[in-house]
Amino acid sequence: KTLHWFCDDHWRWDSFSCQWAPCFNWIITTASEAPAKYTSIGYTNVIKSQWGANHGLYHPADAPLVPVYDVSFVGRPHGDRHIYFNALQRAGIKVNVWGPGQEQGRLGHCEMIDVFRDSKINLNFAESAQPGYRQIKGRHFEIPACGGFQLTNTADNLQDYFVPGQEIALFDGVDDLVDKVRYYLAHATEREAIAHQGYLRCLREHTYEQRFNEIFRRMGLCPT
């Protein structure tokens, strides 16, 4: 049996996925609308799954940490992310930004995990590399798996995986981001509670071990 994980069906369905799907026995997709699209071309062995976290790598520190950074982001500079960073800086909020093409440069993998753990607020952006599309990414699960607090804009069916305001924090636009950053920097107890509940949800439901157990069960490769 062959399996392909199509992770960008939100914007690569027409140009890529629908052309390659017939080459495989099974398809994994992370886009909520994609299973119906596969069915429309006669392809039924489709499993809607999602990114997750390798909890052997992404996990909280062994001992409690005193946060080093107020606000952090690790990722590429594409899209309008710089608009958000500039707005926060104009508001007097220091933002540490790492990644390819970013001012502070690229982090090693272990250094990135340390940032997730050492930041009061970890920013995340759901925009894909293709303008106009938002999608869940691995980062949505990696940050809470490390015990980090995550502030992100919403994405396709993100609320099926985390409860907003309880396990994850959401912002909507530049002004709301500035307001939410100010709020959560000033409310440490609430921020830490959300981070902890996000960690518990991630460990309970969103590890790759759980993802692939379900995928292999659906494929008939392991007991139900």
Short mmCIF file of C-alpha atoms in Angstrom, two decimals:
data_model
loop_
_atom_site.label_atom_id
_atom_site.label_comp_id
_atom_site.label_asym_id
_atom_site.label_seq_id
_atom_site.Cartn_x
_atom_site.Cartn_y
_atom_site.Cartn_z
CA LYS A 1 0.00 0.00 0.00
CA THR A 2 1.25 3.46 -0.87
CA LEU A 3 0.36 6.63 1.02
CA HIS A 4 0.85 10.29 0.20
CA TRP A 5 0.46 13.19 2.63
CA PHE A 6 -0.86 16.23 0.73
CA CYS A 7 -0.21 19.11 3.10
CA ASP A 8 -1.13 22.08 0.89
CA ASP A 9 -4.49 21.12 -0.56
CA HIS A 10 -5.81 24.52 0.47
CA TRP A 11 -4.02 26.05 -2.51
CA ARG A 12 -2.33 23.24 -4.52
CA TRP A 13 -5.34 21.09 -5.33
CA ASP A 14 -5.70 22.10 -8.98
CA SER A 15 -2.02 22.40 -9.81
CA PHE A 16 -0.72 19.36 -7.95
CA SER A 17 -2.87 17.15 -5.73
CA CYS A 18 -5.63 16.12 -8.15
CA GLN A 19 -3.00 15.11 -10.70
CA TRP A 20 -0.90 12.95 -8.39
CA ALA A 21 -3.60 11.37 -6.21
CA PRO A 22 -4.32 8.48 -8.63
CA CYS A 23 -0.71 7.32 -8.23
CA PHE A 24 -1.33 6.28 -4.60
CA ASN A 25 -3.58 3.85 -2.76
CA TRP A 26 -4.27 6.26 0.10
CA ILE A 27 -4.25 10.01 0.55
CA ILE A 28 -3.85 12.09 3.70
CA THR A 29 -5.07 15.68 3.53
CA THR A 30 -5.05 18.49 6.09
CA ALA A 31 -7.65 20.67 4.32
CA SER A 32 -11.24 20.37 5.56
CA GLU A 33 -12.77 20.76 2.09
CA ALA A 34 -10.36 18.41 0.29
CA PRO A 35 -12.04 15.02 0.97
CA ALA A 36 -15.09 16.11 -1.05
CA LYS A 37 -12.82 17.23 -3.88
CA TYR A 38 -11.10 13.83 -3.98
CA THR A 39 -14.50 12.13 -3.99
CA SER A 40 -15.53 14.28 -6.95
CA ILE A 41 -12.75 12.71 -9.05
CA GLY A 42 -13.62 9.19 -7.91
CA TYR A 43 -10.99 8.85 -5.23
CA THR A 44 -12.38 7.45 -1.94
CA ASN A 45 -9.35 6.33 0.08
CA VAL A 46 -8.91 9.74 1.67
CA ILE A 47 -8.21 10.43 5.33
CA LYS A 48 -8.59 13.89 6.82
CA SER A 49 -5.77 14.26 9.33
CA GLN A 50 -3.66 17.13 10.57
CA TRP A 51 -0.19 18.22 11.54
CA GLY A 52 0.87 17.37 15.07
CA ALA A 53 3.91 17.40 17.32
CA ASN A 54 6.66 14.91 17.99
CA HIS A 55 6.37 14.91 21.76
CA GLY A 56 9.78 13.25 22.05
CA LEU A 57 11.35 16.47 20.73
CA TYR A 58 8.79 19.15 21.53
CA HIS A 59 8.14 19.13 25.26
CA PRO A 60 8.38 21.51 28.22
CA ALA A 61 11.69 22.15 29.94
CA ASP A 62 12.66 19.75 32.70
CA ALA A 63 12.52 22.57 35.26
CA PRO A 64 10.34 25.73 35.37
CA LEU A 65 11.82 28.62 33.41
CA VAL A 66 11.73 32.37 33.88
CA PRO A 67 10.71 33.74 30.44
CA VAL A 68 13.55 35.45 28.58
CA TYR A 69 11.48 37.09 25.83
CA ASP A 70 8.20 39.00 25.94
CA VAL A 71 7.14 38.33 22.34
CA SER A 72 8.80 36.01 19.83
CA PHE A 73 8.30 34.70 16.33
CA VAL A 74 10.23 32.01 14.45
CA GLY A 75 9.52 31.75 10.73
CA ARG A 76 9.92 33.20 7.27
CA PRO A 77 9.27 36.87 6.39
CA HIS A 78 6.74 36.25 3.61
CA GLY A 79 3.37 37.95 3.31
CA ASP A 80 2.45 40.90 5.49
CA ARG A 81 4.07 39.66 8.68
CA HIS A 82 6.36 42.68 8.79
CA ILE A 83 3.26 44.89 9.13
CA TYR A 84 2.38 43.14 12.37
CA PHE A 85 5.93 43.33 13.71
CA ASN A 86 6.18 47.05 12.89
CA ALA A 87 2.84 47.75 14.58
CA LEU A 88 3.99 46.04 17.77
CA GLN A 89 7.27 47.95 17.74
CA ARG A 90 5.45 51.26 17.23
CA ALA A 91 3.36 50.36 20.26
CA GLY A 92 6.56 50.02 22.29
CA ILE A 93 6.48 46.20 22.37
CA LYS A 94 9.76 44.48 21.64
CA VAL A 95 9.47 41.54 19.26
CA ASN A 96 12.25 39.01 18.75
CA VAL A 97 12.06 37.56 15.24
CA TRP A 98 14.16 34.69 13.91
CA GLY A 99 14.14 32.79 10.63
CA PRO A 100 15.61 32.71 7.13
CA GLY A 101 15.78 36.29 5.89
CA GLN A 102 14.94 37.71 9.32
CA GLU A 103 17.13 40.26 11.10
CA GLN A 104 18.14 37.91 13.93
CA GLY A 105 18.91 35.07 11.54
CA ARG A 106 17.98 31.43 11.53
CA LEU A 107 17.86 29.34 14.70
CA GLY A 108 18.98 25.78 15.13
CA HIS A 109 16.25 23.29 15.97
CA CYS A 110 17.07 23.03 19.67
CA GLU A 111 17.42 26.82 19.88
CA MET A 112 13.95 27.21 18.36
CA ILE A 113 12.45 24.88 20.96
CA ASP A 114 14.14 26.92 23.69
CA VAL A 115 12.51 30.07 22.29
CA PHE A 116 9.08 28.42 22.44
CA ARG A 117 9.71 27.63 26.09
CA ASP A 118 11.38 30.93 27.01
CA SER A 119 8.80 33.34 25.53
CA LYS A 120 5.83 34.83 27.30
CA ILE A 121 4.04 35.05 23.95
CA ASN A 122 4.83 33.01 20.83
CA LEU A 123 3.33 34.58 17.71
CA ASN A 124 2.08 32.40 14.89
CA PHE A 125 0.64 33.32 11.48
CA ALA A 126 -1.65 30.99 9.54
CA GLU A 127 -1.07 32.55 6.10
CA SER A 128 0.45 30.10 3.64
CA ALA A 129 3.23 30.81 1.18
CA GLN A 130 0.46 31.36 -1.39
CA PRO A 131 -1.29 34.70 -0.70
CA GLY A 132 -4.94 34.54 0.26
CA TYR A 133 -4.91 31.17 2.02
CA ARG A 134 -4.75 30.29 5.69
CA GLN A 135 -4.04 26.81 6.96
CA ILE A 136 -3.06 24.98 10.12
CA LYS A 137 0.67 24.35 10.34
CA GLY A 138 2.95 22.22 12.44
CA ARG A 139 3.78 25.27 14.52
CA HIS A 140 0.22 25.34 15.86
CA PHE A 141 1.01 22.11 17.72
CA GLU A 142 4.75 22.45 18.32
CA ILE A 143 4.43 25.60 20.45
CA PRO A 144 1.88 24.18 22.93
CA ALA A 145 3.73 20.86 23.00
CA CYS A 146 6.67 22.80 24.45
CA GLY A 147 4.40 24.37 27.06
CA GLY A 148 4.50 27.70 25.23
CA PHE A 149 1.72 30.25 25.03
CA GLN A 150 0.56 30.78 21.44
CA LEU A 151 -1.14 33.82 19.91
CA THR A 152 -2.20 33.21 16.32
CA ASN A 153 -4.72 34.29 13.75
CA THR A 154 -7.31 31.69 12.86
CA ALA A 155 -7.02 29.04 10.17
CA ASP A 156 -9.16 26.44 8.43
CA ASN A 157 -10.89 24.37 11.21
CA LEU A 158 -8.31 25.36 13.85
CA GLN A 159 -11.11 25.49 16.42
CA ASP A 160 -11.60 21.73 15.95
CA TYR A 161 -8.20 21.22 17.58
CA PHE A 162 -7.97 23.92 20.27
CA VAL A 163 -10.54 25.90 22.25
CA PRO A 164 -9.90 29.64 21.68
CA GLY A 165 -9.35 31.54 24.90
CA GLN A 166 -8.80 28.32 26.85
CA GLU A 167 -6.08 26.38 25.01
CA ILE A 168 -4.93 28.92 22.44
CA ALA A 169 -5.31 32.68 21.93
CA LEU A 170 -6.48 34.24 18.66
CA PHE A 171 -6.12 37.69 17.13
CA ASP A 172 -7.91 39.26 14.19
CA GLY A 173 -5.96 41.99 12.42
CA VAL A 174 -3.18 44.36 13.39
CA ASP A 175 -4.98 46.41 16.03
CA ASP A 176 -6.35 43.33 17.75
CA LEU A 177 -2.88 41.78 17.80
CA VAL A 178 -1.47 44.81 19.60
CA ASP A 179 -4.37 44.75 22.08
CA LYS A 180 -4.05 41.01 22.72
CA VAL A 181 -0.28 41.21 23.22
CA ARG A 182 -0.70 44.00 25.75
CA TYR A 183 -3.46 42.08 27.52
CA TYR A 184 -1.63 38.78 27.83
CA LEU A 185 1.65 40.40 28.86
CA ALA A 186 -0.28 42.02 31.71
CA HIS A 187 -2.20 38.88 32.71
CA ALA A 188 0.42 36.25 33.43
CA THR A 189 -1.84 33.88 35.35
CA GLU A 190 -4.37 33.67 32.52
CA ARG A 191 -1.62 33.37 29.93
CA GLU A 192 0.06 30.53 31.78
CA ALA A 193 -3.25 28.72 32.28
CA ILE A 194 -3.97 28.82 28.54
CA ALA A 195 -0.47 27.57 27.77
CA HIS A 196 -0.89 24.67 30.21
CA GLN A 197 -4.30 23.67 28.86
CA GLY A 198 -2.92 23.85 25.31
CA TYR A 199 -0.08 21.56 26.34
CA LEU A 200 -2.46 19.04 27.89
CA ARG A 201 -4.70 19.05 24.80
CA CYS A 202 -1.71 18.60 22.52
CA LEU A 203 -0.33 15.70 24.54
CA ARG A 204 -3.77 14.11 24.80
CA GLU A 205 -4.80 14.35 21.14
CA HIS A 206 -2.24 15.94 18.84
CA THR A 207 0.99 13.92 18.85
CA TYR A 208 2.19 12.25 15.66
CA GLU A 209 1.98 8.90 17.44
CA GLN A 210 -1.76 9.45 17.77
CA ARG A 211 -2.07 10.79 14.23
CA PHE A 212 -0.42 7.77 12.62
CA ASN A 213 -2.12 5.23 14.86
CA GLU A 214 -5.42 6.56 13.54
CA ILE A 215 -4.16 6.70 9.94
CA PHE A 216 -2.85 3.12 10.04
CA ARG A 217 -6.09 1.94 11.70
CA ARG A 218 -8.12 3.52 8.89
CA MET A 219 -5.85 1.83 6.34
CA GLY A 220 -6.34 -1.54 8.01
CA LEU A 221 -2.68 -1.82 9.00
CA CYS A 222 -3.27 -2.15 12.75
CA PRO A 223 -6.06 -3.44 15.02
CA THR A 224 -9.08 -1.21 15.57
#
